[in-house]
Coordinates of C-alpha atoms in Angstrom, one line a residue:
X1 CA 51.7 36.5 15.0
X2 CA 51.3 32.5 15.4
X3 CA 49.2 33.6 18.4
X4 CA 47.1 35.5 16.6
X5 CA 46.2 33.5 13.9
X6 CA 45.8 30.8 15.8
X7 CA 43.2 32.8 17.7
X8 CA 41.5 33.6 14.4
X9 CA 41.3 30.0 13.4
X10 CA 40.2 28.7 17.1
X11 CA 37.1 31.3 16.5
X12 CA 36.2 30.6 13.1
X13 CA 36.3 27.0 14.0
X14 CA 33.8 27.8 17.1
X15 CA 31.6 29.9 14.5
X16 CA 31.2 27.1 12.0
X17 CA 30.9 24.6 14.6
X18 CA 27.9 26.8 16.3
X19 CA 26.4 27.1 12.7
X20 CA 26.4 23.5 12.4
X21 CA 24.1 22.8 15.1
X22 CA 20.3 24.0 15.2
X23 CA 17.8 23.9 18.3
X24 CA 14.8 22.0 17.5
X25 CA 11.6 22.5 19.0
X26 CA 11.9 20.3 21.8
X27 CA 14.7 22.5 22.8
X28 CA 17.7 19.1 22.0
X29 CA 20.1 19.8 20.0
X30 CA 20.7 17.8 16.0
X31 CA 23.2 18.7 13.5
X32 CA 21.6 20.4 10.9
X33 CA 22.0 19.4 7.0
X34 CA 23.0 22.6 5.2
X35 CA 21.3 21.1 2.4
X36 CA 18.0 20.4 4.2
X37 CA 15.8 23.7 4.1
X38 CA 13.5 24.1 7.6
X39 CA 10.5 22.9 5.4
X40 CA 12.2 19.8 4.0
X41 CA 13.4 19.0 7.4
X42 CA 9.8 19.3 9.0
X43 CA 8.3 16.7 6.3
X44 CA 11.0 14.4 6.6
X45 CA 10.7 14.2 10.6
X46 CA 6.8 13.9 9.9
X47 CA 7.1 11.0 7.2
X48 CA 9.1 9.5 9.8
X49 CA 6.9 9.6 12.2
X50 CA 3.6 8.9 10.5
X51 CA 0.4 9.0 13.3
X52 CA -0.8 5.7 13.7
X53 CA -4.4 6.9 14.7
X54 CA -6.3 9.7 12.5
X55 CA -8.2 12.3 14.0
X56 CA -11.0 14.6 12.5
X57 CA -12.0 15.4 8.8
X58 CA -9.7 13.4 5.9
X59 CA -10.2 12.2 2.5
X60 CA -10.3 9.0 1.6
X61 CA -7.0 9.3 0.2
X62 CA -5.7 8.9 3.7
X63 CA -7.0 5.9 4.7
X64 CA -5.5 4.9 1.2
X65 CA -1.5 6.1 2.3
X66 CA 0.4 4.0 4.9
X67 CA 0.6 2.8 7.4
X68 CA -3.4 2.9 6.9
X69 CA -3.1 1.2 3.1
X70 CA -1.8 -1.8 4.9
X71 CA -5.4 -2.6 6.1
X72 CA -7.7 -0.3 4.0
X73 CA -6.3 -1.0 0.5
X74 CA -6.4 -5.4 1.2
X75 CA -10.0 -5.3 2.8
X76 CA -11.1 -2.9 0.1
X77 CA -9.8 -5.6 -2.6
X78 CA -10.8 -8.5 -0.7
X79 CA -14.4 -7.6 -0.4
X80 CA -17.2 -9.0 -2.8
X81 CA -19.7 -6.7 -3.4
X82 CA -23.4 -7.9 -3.3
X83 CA -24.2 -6.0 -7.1
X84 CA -27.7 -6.7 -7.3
X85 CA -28.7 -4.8 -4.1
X86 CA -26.1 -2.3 -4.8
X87 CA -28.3 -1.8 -7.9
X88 CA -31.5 -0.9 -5.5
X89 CA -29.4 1.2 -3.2
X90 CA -27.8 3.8 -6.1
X91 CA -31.2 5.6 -7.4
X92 CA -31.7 6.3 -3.5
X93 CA -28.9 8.3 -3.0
X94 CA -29.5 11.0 -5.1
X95 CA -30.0 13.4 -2.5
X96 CA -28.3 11.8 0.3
X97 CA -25.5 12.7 2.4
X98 CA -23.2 10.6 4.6
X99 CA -21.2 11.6 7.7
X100 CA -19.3 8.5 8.5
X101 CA -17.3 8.1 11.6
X102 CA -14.8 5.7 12.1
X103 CA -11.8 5.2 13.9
X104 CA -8.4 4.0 12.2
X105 CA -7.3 1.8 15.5
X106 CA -10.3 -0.1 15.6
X107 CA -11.4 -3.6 14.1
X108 CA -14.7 -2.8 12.7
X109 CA -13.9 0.4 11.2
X110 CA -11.0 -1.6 9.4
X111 CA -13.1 -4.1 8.4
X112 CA -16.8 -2.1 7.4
X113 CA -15.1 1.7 6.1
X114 CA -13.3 -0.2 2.7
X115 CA -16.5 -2.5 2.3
X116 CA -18.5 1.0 2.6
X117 CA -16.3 2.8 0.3
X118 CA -16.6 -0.3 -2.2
X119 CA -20.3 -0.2 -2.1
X120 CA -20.1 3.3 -2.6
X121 CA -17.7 3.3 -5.8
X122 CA -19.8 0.5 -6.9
X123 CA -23.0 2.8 -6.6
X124 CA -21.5 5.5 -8.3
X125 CA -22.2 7.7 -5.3
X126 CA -21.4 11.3 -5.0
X127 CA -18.6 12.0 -2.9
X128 CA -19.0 15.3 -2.4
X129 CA -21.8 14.2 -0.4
X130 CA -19.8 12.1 2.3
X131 CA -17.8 13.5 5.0
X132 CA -15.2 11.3 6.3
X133 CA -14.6 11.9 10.6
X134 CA -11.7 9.7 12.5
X135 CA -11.7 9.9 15.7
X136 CA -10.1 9.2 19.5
X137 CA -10.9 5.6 21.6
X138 CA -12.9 8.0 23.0
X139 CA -14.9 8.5 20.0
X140 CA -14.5 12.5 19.8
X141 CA -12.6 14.8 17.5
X142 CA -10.7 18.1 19.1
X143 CA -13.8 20.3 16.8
X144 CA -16.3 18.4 18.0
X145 CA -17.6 17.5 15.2
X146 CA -19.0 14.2 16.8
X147 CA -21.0 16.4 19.4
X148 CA -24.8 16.1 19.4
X149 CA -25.1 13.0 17.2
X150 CA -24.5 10.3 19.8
X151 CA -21.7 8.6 18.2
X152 CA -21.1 5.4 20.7
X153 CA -19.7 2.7 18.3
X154 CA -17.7 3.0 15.2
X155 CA -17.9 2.7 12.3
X156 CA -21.4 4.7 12.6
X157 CA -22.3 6.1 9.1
X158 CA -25.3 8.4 9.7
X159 CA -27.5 9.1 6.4
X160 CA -29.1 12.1 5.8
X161 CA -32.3 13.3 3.2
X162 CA -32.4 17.0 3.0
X163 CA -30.7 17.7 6.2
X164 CA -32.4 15.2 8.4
X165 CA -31.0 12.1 9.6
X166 CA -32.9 9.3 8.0
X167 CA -30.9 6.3 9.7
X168 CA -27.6 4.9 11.0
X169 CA -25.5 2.0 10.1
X170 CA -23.3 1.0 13.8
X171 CA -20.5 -1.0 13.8
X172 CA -21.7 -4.0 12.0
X173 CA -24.6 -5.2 10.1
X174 CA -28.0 -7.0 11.4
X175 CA -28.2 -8.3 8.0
X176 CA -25.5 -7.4 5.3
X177 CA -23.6 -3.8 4.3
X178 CA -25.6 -3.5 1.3
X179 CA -29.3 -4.7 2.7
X180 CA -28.8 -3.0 5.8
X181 CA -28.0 0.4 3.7
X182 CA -30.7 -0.1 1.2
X183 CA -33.2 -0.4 4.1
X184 CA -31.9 2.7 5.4
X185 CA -32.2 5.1 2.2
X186 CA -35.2 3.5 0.8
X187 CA -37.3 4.0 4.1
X188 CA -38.0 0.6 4.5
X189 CA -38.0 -0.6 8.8
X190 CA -34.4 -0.6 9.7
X191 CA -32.9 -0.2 13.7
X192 CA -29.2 -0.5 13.9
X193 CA -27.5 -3.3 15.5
X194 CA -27.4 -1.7 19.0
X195 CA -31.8 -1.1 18.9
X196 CA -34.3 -2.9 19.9

């Protein structure tokens, strides 16, 4: 009878044991937390392992969120707006759209997207109207959303008047942000940094 129920107990003890432990996706083995549901496990092992490079369409928001708030949020604050052109620059945008492409592991996207965005709040520009594109060191996006508009250097924000590209801003300024954008949407001569 001892035999017997120590039999019993040996399996039960295997069962519970073999409960314990869950297969992840990798095919290793981790004990699982019988508190933990699948989906709380999944976010915790992605918070955990937060990308450190963004690729294709996002919100500003994360730019906003770590570990991208580290650089985004202080160059954002730091920045002084020139408010006197940003006063030429808002009755332009109207009916303007922006795709901006930028790439979160590289210097002058960290230092010209927040200064963007910061002209932008400043303008009071429609948001709906910009569409925000990370992408590789190769400069491309697994959709392709970069493909046909010749996106070399980054930042490039490309501005648009009822569907047709009415200039580019590349990687840095020939003259400021703000002038360099007001050229752009008011028509004036503008060539990016990278024309003759």
């Amino acid at each position: 009878m001892k035999k017997i129920l120590l039999i019993i107990v040996a399996i039960l003890l295997n069962a519970c044991i073999s409960a314990s432990i869950a297969v992840n996706t990798n095919g290793s083995s981790e004990k699982s937390n019988p508190e933990t549901s699948e989906q709380d496990t999944n976010t915790t092992s992605s918070a955990q392992s937060k990308p450190d490079i963004l690729i294709g369409k996002h919100e500003r928001k994360a730019l906003e969120q770590e570990p991208f708030g580290t650089w985004f949020n202080k160059n954002y604050e730091d920045y002084e707006v020139d408010i006197y052109t940003v006063e030429k620059i808002a009755p332009y945008l109207d009916n303007v759209s922006i795709k901006a492409f930028m790439g979160t592991w590289c210097g002058d996207s960290k230092r010209e997207t927040p200064n963007f965005y910061k002209i932008l709040d400043a303008a009071d520009f429609d948001y709906q109207n910009l569409e925000l594109i990370t992408v590789t060191r190769a400069k491309n996006t697994p959709e392709g959303y970069e493909n046909g508009l010749a996106i070399k250097r980054v930042p490039t924000f490309i501005f648009y008047k009822d569907g047709k590209e009415i200039g580019r801003y590349v990687e840095f300024a020939r003259e400021t942000l703000e002038k360099d954008i007001l050229a752009i949407v008011s028509g004036a001569p503008y060539k990016h940094s990278y024309e003759d």
